[in-house]
Amino acid sequence: MKRDPMHFIKPELMPRKVKGPDGVEFEVEPLRDYFCDAPPTVQHGAYLKIVEDFFNWARAQSLWILGFGTGCGAIEMRPLMTPRFDAYRYGIQWRPTARQANLLVISGYLSTKTLKRAIRAYEQMQNPKYVVGLGSCTINGGMYWDSYNTIKCLDQYLPVDLYITGCMPRPEALLQGFEDLKKLIRAGQAEGANRYAENFTWYKANQKQVIHDWDMPDYNW
Amino acid sequence: MHALYDRLKALFPVGEFTEQRSNLAFVTLPGAYLRPALLHLRDREGFTHLVLLTAVDWIEQGQFQLTYLLSNRAENRDIGLRVMLPRLGTVMASIHDLWPTAATYQRELREMFGIDFPDSPGVYEEFILEGWNDIPPYRRDFDTLQYAQDSYAQRPGRETRDPESHMKQQLYPGKG
Ligand code: SF4
């Protein structure tokens, strides 16, 4: 049942000739033309510690969560973003696009199919950015420990800054987790994005080991 | 349902009849008679809705069982047609022209069990899995635990506890 990797390249990603609206034909190679392949780089702190501390204080006050739910835990985000638990009073908000978010919450089990999308979403986010893993499934597989299509250990594939335990974690646990994340950010310890840049080849190798139909560039921001 | 069974028996070589409830029954019949039986049920007996099409892997008998569940909404009763097929190189005729939704079920069965439905639209496209490289995962000879251990990095130190005795130990340490 082994298949040749070209099998997975979707037709819209194949190099081909297209005709523009002005009738001129030209060649496109989507994987080269539509994406940037340059690997991420490490972002160094400011030249003075006090300035970096100030930046970190500001970053901690400004958490924007990408509205992307993966497992059962996504259901807990609804009470959290509505009046019942109202995370907005802690300065935490949701955004609909990766370009405007800096916190990726992996809210439960991740099938390899979703992992692919989560990686893309993460790579499209701007620095500084953080990853929080929610629930047992992201930590050690949880009740999906013997499932054939979920990953068992999120930090092998994405740089996790903080895990919140539980199955599923209640909104209160999330609020507590976000407060802890703020402490980490203020202490300058939420360095996931830099870890990702430093160990980029290691992360990519792990990702490609489980995503068999890799049909995107290595880094697609 | 017995009256319906008698009418079916007069027309097709139907086998075993199981009445689960007064308005739900299952009959087994050979694959070659499936299509005429479905047509008869749909057009003459009012079973106009295909509720589901699913498979069971009877690995010990070397057979797949396909179940076509039909519903007669007007009379509020359901009938399931069972077809047994050999497990090796399983091929079944598509019924997407009777119910278009069947194409989706057939695509799923091809991916998850490896049951082939030639002519069913899009049946060879990936349905849920992406880049799957092993035998279809719902077949019972697929070892999901082994696959999970081979494919995914595990966090060491995971242990499983019996919830009842663990909580007793936590809440009342030292007592029984
Ligand atoms: S940890 Fe529990 S609640 Fe969260 S995704 Fe896994 S099974 Fe669902």
Short mmCIF file of C-alpha atoms and ligand atoms in Angstrom, two decimals:
data_model
loop_
_atom_site.label_atom_id
_atom_site.label_comp_id
_atom_site.label_asym_id
_atom_site.label_seq_id
_atom_site.Cartn_x
_atom_site.Cartn_y
_atom_site.Cartn_z
CA MET A 1 0.00 0.00 0.00
CA LYS A 2 3.05 2.32 -0.12
CA ARG A 3 2.48 5.11 -2.57
CA ASP A 4 4.80 7.37 -4.38
CA PRO A 5 5.05 10.83 -2.79
CA MET A 6 4.07 12.65 -6.00
CA HIS A 7 0.70 10.98 -5.59
CA PHE A 8 -0.01 13.38 -2.75
CA ILE A 9 0.69 16.58 -4.62
CA LYS A 10 -2.74 18.04 -5.22
CA PRO A 11 -3.52 19.15 -8.78
CA GLU A 12 -3.67 22.81 -7.78
CA LEU A 13 -0.10 22.58 -6.47
CA MET A 14 1.36 21.06 -9.64
CA PRO A 15 3.56 23.26 -11.81
CA ARG A 16 1.45 24.24 -14.82
CA LYS A 17 0.66 26.82 -17.49
CA VAL A 18 -2.17 29.23 -16.77
CA LYS A 19 -3.81 31.90 -18.85
CA GLY A 20 -4.15 35.34 -17.33
CA PRO A 21 -7.22 37.56 -17.81
CA ASP A 22 -5.33 39.43 -20.51
CA GLY A 23 -4.91 36.24 -22.49
CA VAL A 24 -1.19 35.86 -21.82
CA GLU A 25 -0.06 32.37 -20.89
CA PHE A 26 2.55 31.95 -18.19
CA GLU A 27 3.99 29.17 -16.06
CA VAL A 28 3.37 28.85 -12.35
CA GLU A 29 5.00 26.58 -9.85
CA PRO A 30 2.78 27.09 -6.82
CA LEU A 31 5.09 25.62 -4.20
CA ARG A 32 7.84 28.01 -5.28
CA ASP A 33 5.81 31.05 -6.33
CA TYR A 34 3.10 31.26 -3.70
CA PHE A 35 5.05 30.52 -0.54
CA CYS A 36 8.19 31.75 1.15
CA ASP A 37 10.51 28.92 2.04
CA ALA A 38 13.01 30.84 4.18
CA PRO A 39 13.35 29.22 7.61
CA PRO A 40 12.44 31.21 10.72
CA THR A 41 15.18 33.08 12.53
CA VAL A 42 15.87 33.56 16.20
CA GLN A 43 14.74 36.92 17.53
CA HIS A 44 17.15 38.32 20.05
CA GLY A 45 16.07 40.31 23.04
CA ALA A 46 16.47 44.06 23.29
CA TYR A 47 19.92 45.50 24.03
CA LEU A 48 19.04 46.45 27.62
CA LYS A 49 17.44 44.06 30.07
CA ILE A 50 15.09 46.74 31.36
CA VAL A 51 13.84 47.38 27.84
CA GLU A 52 13.31 43.68 27.19
CA ASP A 53 11.47 43.42 30.51
CA PHE A 54 9.25 46.27 29.46
CA PHE A 55 8.56 44.55 26.13
CA ASN A 56 7.74 41.32 27.92
CA TRP A 57 5.39 43.12 30.28
CA ALA A 58 3.60 44.58 27.30
CA ARG A 59 3.49 41.22 25.52
CA ALA A 60 1.96 39.57 28.57
CA GLN A 61 -0.86 42.13 28.52
CA SER A 62 -1.74 41.36 24.98
CA LEU A 63 -2.75 37.75 24.35
CA TRP A 64 -4.69 37.17 21.18
CA ILE A 65 -5.85 33.62 20.73
CA LEU A 66 -6.28 32.11 17.31
CA GLY A 67 -9.82 30.81 17.02
CA PHE A 68 -8.81 27.29 16.05
CA GLY A 69 -10.25 24.36 17.96
CA THR A 70 -8.86 20.88 17.58
CA GLY A 71 -10.33 18.42 20.09
CA CYS A 72 -13.07 18.22 22.69
CA GLY A 73 -11.41 21.06 24.61
CA ALA A 74 -12.50 23.57 22.00
CA ILE A 75 -15.96 23.43 23.54
CA GLU A 76 -14.62 25.05 26.69
CA MET A 77 -13.57 28.13 24.75
CA ARG A 78 -17.18 29.16 24.19
CA PRO A 79 -18.06 29.77 27.83
CA LEU A 80 -14.65 31.34 28.18
CA MET A 81 -15.21 33.94 25.51
CA THR A 82 -18.79 34.71 26.53
CA PRO A 83 -20.13 36.43 29.69
CA ARG A 84 -20.14 33.30 31.84
CA PHE A 85 -16.36 33.24 32.27
CA ASP A 86 -15.45 36.29 30.23
CA ALA A 87 -11.75 35.96 29.52
CA TYR A 88 -11.75 39.43 27.97
CA ARG A 89 -11.51 41.01 31.42
CA TYR A 90 -8.02 39.46 31.64
CA GLY A 91 -7.00 41.05 28.38
CA ILE A 92 -7.38 37.82 26.39
CA GLN A 93 -9.19 37.92 23.09
CA TRP A 94 -9.81 35.71 20.09
CA ARG A 95 -8.95 36.52 16.51
CA PRO A 96 -10.22 34.79 13.39
CA THR A 97 -6.92 34.80 11.52
CA ALA A 98 -3.42 33.60 12.27
CA ARG A 99 -2.00 36.91 11.11
CA GLN A 100 -3.62 38.73 14.01
CA ALA A 101 -3.09 36.17 16.76
CA ASN A 102 -0.13 35.38 18.96
CA LEU A 103 -1.39 32.48 21.04
CA LEU A 104 -2.20 29.10 19.55
CA VAL A 105 -4.23 26.95 21.91
CA ILE A 106 -4.17 23.30 20.90
CA SER A 107 -7.38 22.36 22.58
CA GLY A 108 -7.12 18.58 22.71
CA TYR A 109 -6.24 15.62 20.57
CA LEU A 110 -4.61 16.37 17.25
CA SER A 111 -5.08 14.00 14.38
CA THR A 112 -2.21 14.04 11.92
CA LYS A 113 -4.56 15.70 9.46
CA THR A 114 -5.27 18.55 11.89
CA LEU A 115 -1.62 18.72 12.90
CA LYS A 116 -0.79 19.71 9.35
CA ARG A 117 -3.23 22.65 9.58
CA ALA A 118 -2.03 23.55 13.07
CA ILE A 119 1.57 23.74 11.82
CA ARG A 120 0.53 26.02 8.99
CA ALA A 121 -1.48 28.20 11.34
CA TYR A 122 1.42 28.41 13.78
CA GLU A 123 3.92 29.31 11.10
CA GLN A 124 1.64 32.03 9.77
CA MET A 125 1.48 33.75 13.13
CA GLN A 126 3.76 36.70 13.78
CA ASN A 127 6.39 36.77 16.47
CA PRO A 128 6.19 36.90 19.45
CA LYS A 129 3.94 33.86 19.59
CA TYR A 130 3.08 31.20 22.11
CA VAL A 131 1.61 27.70 22.15
CA VAL A 132 -0.52 26.26 24.94
CA GLY A 133 -1.41 22.58 24.98
CA LEU A 134 -4.73 21.76 26.56
CA GLY A 135 -5.59 18.47 28.19
CA SER A 136 -4.13 15.00 28.52
CA CYS A 137 -4.31 14.32 24.81
CA THR A 138 -1.69 16.91 23.99
CA ILE A 139 0.52 15.76 26.85
CA ASN A 140 0.65 11.99 26.45
CA GLY A 141 -2.15 10.97 24.15
CA GLY A 142 -4.80 10.88 26.86
CA MET A 143 -7.62 8.50 26.06
CA TYR A 144 -6.43 8.43 22.44
CA TRP A 145 -3.18 6.78 23.52
CA ASP A 146 -3.70 3.83 21.15
CA SER A 147 -5.35 5.70 18.31
CA TYR A 148 -3.92 5.23 14.85
CA ASN A 149 -4.29 8.84 13.79
CA THR A 150 -3.57 11.15 16.72
CA ILE A 151 -0.19 12.34 17.89
CA LYS A 152 0.72 11.52 21.49
CA CYS A 153 3.12 14.25 22.45
CA LEU A 154 2.56 17.74 21.12
CA ASP A 155 5.96 19.19 22.00
CA GLN A 156 7.60 16.92 19.44
CA TYR A 157 5.91 18.90 16.67
CA LEU A 158 5.29 22.41 17.97
CA PRO A 159 7.17 24.36 20.68
CA VAL A 160 4.79 24.25 23.64
CA ASP A 161 5.20 26.99 26.24
CA LEU A 162 2.66 25.68 28.70
CA TYR A 163 0.46 22.65 29.23
CA ILE A 164 -2.85 22.78 31.06
CA THR A 165 -3.81 19.39 32.48
CA GLY A 166 -7.25 17.88 32.63
CA CYS A 167 -9.66 15.96 30.49
CA MET A 168 -11.08 18.35 29.71
CA PRO A 169 -9.70 21.39 31.55
CA ARG A 170 -12.50 23.63 32.84
CA PRO A 171 -12.60 27.29 31.84
CA GLU A 172 -11.26 28.20 35.29
CA ALA A 173 -8.22 26.03 34.59
CA LEU A 174 -7.68 27.84 31.33
CA LEU A 175 -7.90 31.21 33.02
CA GLN A 176 -5.35 30.04 35.58
CA GLY A 177 -3.19 28.72 32.74
CA PHE A 178 -3.30 32.04 30.92
CA GLU A 179 -2.27 33.82 34.11
CA ASP A 180 0.67 31.41 34.40
CA LEU A 181 1.56 32.02 30.79
CA LYS A 182 1.64 35.74 31.49
CA LYS A 183 4.08 35.09 34.35
CA LEU A 184 6.28 33.06 32.00
CA ILE A 185 6.20 35.79 29.39
CA ARG A 186 7.06 38.49 31.93
CA ALA A 187 9.93 36.34 33.18
CA GLY A 188 11.19 36.03 29.60
CA GLN A 189 10.73 32.24 29.65
CA ALA A 190 8.10 31.85 26.94
CA GLU A 191 10.69 31.39 24.24
CA GLY A 192 8.90 28.75 22.16
CA ALA A 193 9.15 30.62 18.88
CA ASN A 194 12.93 30.91 19.28
CA ARG A 195 13.18 27.24 20.23
CA TYR A 196 11.28 26.46 17.06
CA ALA A 197 13.70 28.53 14.99
CA GLU A 198 16.77 27.02 16.67
CA ASN A 199 15.63 23.41 16.33
CA PHE A 200 13.83 23.89 13.06
CA THR A 201 15.25 20.81 11.33
CA TRP A 202 14.39 18.63 14.32
CA TYR A 203 10.80 19.85 14.39
CA LYS A 204 10.47 19.45 10.62
CA ALA A 205 11.83 15.91 10.73
CA ASN A 206 9.32 14.99 13.45
CA GLN A 207 6.47 16.61 11.57
CA LYS A 208 7.31 14.86 8.34
CA GLN A 209 7.55 11.55 10.11
CA VAL A 210 3.84 11.58 10.90
CA ILE A 211 2.47 13.68 8.03
CA HIS A 212 2.87 11.36 5.09
CA ASP A 213 1.30 13.59 2.46
CA TRP A 214 3.54 16.58 3.00
CA ASP A 215 2.63 18.84 0.09
CA MET A 216 3.64 22.26 1.30
CA PRO A 217 6.91 24.11 1.58
CA ASP A 218 8.96 23.58 4.72
CA TYR A 219 8.09 26.94 6.16
CA ASN A 220 5.02 28.63 4.87
CA TRP A 221 4.48 32.00 6.41
CA MET B 1 -42.72 -6.98 9.86
CA HIS B 2 -43.48 -10.66 9.35
CA ALA B 3 -45.93 -9.88 6.56
CA LEU B 4 -43.17 -7.91 4.84
CA TYR B 5 -40.78 -10.81 5.31
CA ASP B 6 -43.26 -13.20 3.71
CA ARG B 7 -43.61 -10.87 0.74
CA LEU B 8 -39.83 -10.64 0.39
CA LYS B 9 -39.47 -14.41 0.72
CA ALA B 10 -41.82 -14.92 -2.18
CA LEU B 11 -39.58 -12.79 -4.41
CA PHE B 12 -35.99 -13.27 -3.25
CA PRO B 13 -33.97 -16.08 -1.67
CA VAL B 14 -33.76 -14.24 1.63
CA GLY B 15 -32.15 -15.95 4.59
CA GLU B 16 -32.35 -15.50 8.28
CA PHE B 17 -34.82 -12.92 9.63
CA THR B 18 -34.18 -11.08 12.91
CA GLU B 19 -36.90 -8.92 14.37
CA GLN B 20 -35.29 -6.48 16.76
CA ARG B 21 -38.39 -4.46 17.57
CA SER B 22 -41.88 -4.41 16.16
CA ASN B 23 -40.67 -1.78 13.68
CA LEU B 24 -37.07 -2.86 13.07
CA ALA B 25 -35.91 -6.07 11.42
CA PHE B 26 -32.90 -7.45 9.57
CA VAL B 27 -32.73 -9.97 6.75
CA THR B 28 -29.76 -11.60 5.09
CA LEU B 29 -29.65 -12.15 1.37
CA PRO B 30 -27.10 -12.97 -1.35
CA GLY B 31 -25.26 -10.01 -2.86
CA ALA B 32 -26.63 -10.67 -6.34
CA TYR B 33 -30.19 -10.02 -5.13
CA LEU B 34 -29.38 -6.89 -3.21
CA ARG B 35 -30.16 -4.45 -5.96
CA PRO B 36 -33.58 -5.85 -6.95
CA ALA B 37 -34.46 -6.16 -3.28
CA LEU B 38 -33.50 -2.53 -2.61
CA LEU B 39 -35.49 -1.40 -5.61
CA HIS B 40 -38.48 -3.42 -4.51
CA LEU B 41 -38.33 -2.02 -1.00
CA ARG B 42 -37.86 1.51 -2.23
CA ASP B 43 -40.49 1.58 -4.94
CA ARG B 44 -43.12 -0.90 -3.75
CA GLU B 45 -42.81 -0.97 0.03
CA GLY B 46 -42.17 2.70 0.75
CA PHE B 47 -38.65 2.34 2.22
CA THR B 48 -37.51 5.49 0.51
CA HIS B 49 -34.70 6.57 2.81
CA LEU B 50 -31.24 5.01 3.05
CA VAL B 51 -30.37 5.54 6.71
CA LEU B 52 -26.88 4.10 6.55
CA LEU B 53 -24.57 1.67 4.87
CA THR B 54 -21.99 0.13 7.11
CA ALA B 55 -19.72 -2.88 7.40
CA VAL B 56 -18.72 -5.40 10.05
CA ASP B 57 -15.49 -7.36 9.86
CA TRP B 58 -16.15 -11.01 10.79
CA ILE B 59 -12.51 -11.94 10.62
CA GLU B 60 -13.03 -15.40 12.17
CA GLN B 61 -15.43 -16.33 9.39
CA GLY B 62 -13.33 -14.59 6.75
CA GLN B 63 -16.26 -12.39 5.81
CA PHE B 64 -17.38 -8.79 5.66
CA GLN B 65 -20.98 -8.01 6.43
CA LEU B 66 -22.53 -5.02 4.69
CA THR B 67 -25.69 -3.63 6.26
CA TYR B 68 -28.03 -1.45 4.22
CA LEU B 69 -30.51 0.15 6.60
CA LEU B 70 -33.66 1.52 4.99
CA SER B 71 -36.44 3.50 6.55
CA ASN B 72 -40.10 3.82 5.72
CA ARG B 73 -40.96 7.15 7.23
CA ALA B 74 -44.68 7.04 6.55
CA GLU B 75 -45.08 3.80 8.49
CA ASN B 76 -42.21 4.52 10.88
CA ARG B 77 -40.34 1.27 10.39
CA ASP B 78 -36.85 0.27 9.37
CA ILE B 79 -35.40 -2.75 7.65
CA GLY B 80 -31.77 -3.72 7.37
CA LEU B 81 -30.48 -5.85 4.50
CA ARG B 82 -27.36 -7.82 5.29
CA VAL B 83 -24.98 -9.08 2.66
CA MET B 84 -22.06 -11.35 3.50
CA LEU B 85 -18.99 -11.04 1.28
CA PRO B 86 -15.65 -12.84 1.26
CA ARG B 87 -13.02 -10.81 3.09
CA LEU B 88 -10.37 -11.21 0.42
CA GLY B 89 -10.58 -8.83 -2.53
CA THR B 90 -14.04 -7.68 -1.51
CA VAL B 91 -15.92 -6.04 -4.35
CA MET B 92 -19.53 -4.94 -4.22
CA ALA B 93 -21.80 -3.29 -6.77
CA SER B 94 -22.38 0.39 -6.12
CA ILE B 95 -25.89 1.66 -5.37
CA HIS B 96 -25.15 5.37 -5.78
CA ASP B 97 -27.71 5.57 -8.57
CA LEU B 98 -30.45 4.45 -6.18
CA TRP B 99 -29.46 6.82 -3.37
CA PRO B 100 -26.76 9.42 -4.15
CA THR B 101 -25.73 9.49 -0.48
CA ALA B 102 -24.52 5.92 -0.84
CA ALA B 103 -21.48 7.24 -2.71
CA THR B 104 -20.21 8.85 0.50
CA TYR B 105 -20.69 5.66 2.51
CA GLN B 106 -18.99 3.63 -0.18
CA ARG B 107 -16.05 5.97 -0.27
CA GLU B 108 -15.67 5.61 3.47
CA LEU B 109 -15.96 1.82 3.34
CA ARG B 110 -13.29 1.67 0.65
CA GLU B 111 -10.94 3.72 2.77
CA MET B 112 -11.62 2.24 6.21
CA PHE B 113 -12.25 -1.42 5.26
CA GLY B 114 -10.80 -1.75 1.78
CA ILE B 115 -14.13 -2.84 0.28
CA ASP B 116 -14.15 -1.83 -3.35
CA PHE B 117 -17.18 -0.29 -5.08
CA PRO B 118 -16.17 0.20 -8.71
CA ASP B 119 -18.10 2.97 -10.51
CA SER B 120 -19.03 4.76 -7.33
CA PRO B 121 -18.16 8.45 -7.83
CA GLY B 122 -14.91 9.51 -6.18
CA VAL B 123 -14.52 6.16 -4.46
CA TYR B 124 -10.72 6.16 -4.85
CA GLU B 125 -10.24 9.67 -3.47
CA GLU B 126 -9.08 10.13 0.09
CA PHE B 127 -12.03 10.56 2.39
CA ILE B 128 -10.95 11.06 6.01
CA LEU B 129 -7.38 9.82 6.11
CA GLU B 130 -4.60 11.73 4.42
CA GLY B 131 -1.53 9.95 3.19
CA TRP B 132 -2.51 6.65 4.80
CA ASN B 133 0.19 4.03 4.22
CA ASP B 134 -1.00 0.88 5.94
CA ILE B 135 -3.87 -1.57 5.60
CA PRO B 136 -7.29 0.05 6.07
CA PRO B 137 -7.55 0.86 9.78
CA TYR B 138 -11.02 -0.54 10.50
CA ARG B 139 -10.07 -4.04 9.42
CA ARG B 140 -9.66 -6.12 12.50
CA ASP B 141 -6.27 -7.45 11.43
CA PHE B 142 -4.98 -3.87 11.72
CA ASP B 143 -3.25 -3.53 15.08
CA THR B 144 -4.00 0.02 16.12
CA LEU B 145 -1.91 -0.05 19.32
CA GLN B 146 1.11 -1.39 17.47
CA TYR B 147 0.68 1.20 14.75
CA ALA B 148 0.38 4.00 17.32
CA GLN B 149 3.54 2.84 19.09
CA ASP B 150 5.50 2.55 15.87
CA SER B 151 4.34 5.82 14.35
CA TYR B 152 4.12 8.36 17.16
CA ALA B 153 6.62 9.57 19.69
CA GLN B 154 5.42 8.64 23.17
CA ARG B 155 5.98 10.46 26.40
CA PRO B 156 7.68 8.05 28.80
CA GLY B 157 6.17 7.45 32.22
CA ARG B 158 2.57 7.08 31.22
CA GLU B 159 0.72 4.64 33.47
CA THR B 160 -2.84 3.46 33.67
CA ARG B 161 -4.64 3.15 37.00
CA ASP B 162 -7.94 1.66 37.94
CA PRO B 163 -9.99 4.76 38.87
CA GLU B 164 -11.88 3.13 41.72
CA SER B 165 -8.93 1.74 43.67
CA HIS B 166 -6.80 4.78 42.87
CA MET B 167 -9.36 7.21 44.27
CA LYS B 168 -9.86 5.03 47.36
CA GLN B 169 -6.11 5.14 47.91
CA GLN B 170 -6.08 8.91 47.43
CA LEU B 171 -9.03 9.72 49.63
CA TYR B 172 -8.71 7.09 52.35
CA PRO B 173 -5.04 6.11 52.47
CA GLY B 174 -4.28 3.06 54.58
CA LYS B 175 -7.86 1.76 54.61
CA GLY B 176 -8.51 -1.52 52.72
S1 SF4 C 1 -7.85 15.59 26.94
FE1 SF4 C 1 -9.90 14.71 27.16
S2 SF4 C 1 -11.28 16.43 26.70
FE2 SF4 C 1 -9.25 16.94 25.88
S3 SF4 C 1 -9.24 16.28 23.76
FE3 SF4 C 1 -8.41 14.61 25.00
S4 SF4 C 1 -10.16 13.30 25.43
FE4 SF4 C 1 -10.97 15.28 24.79
#
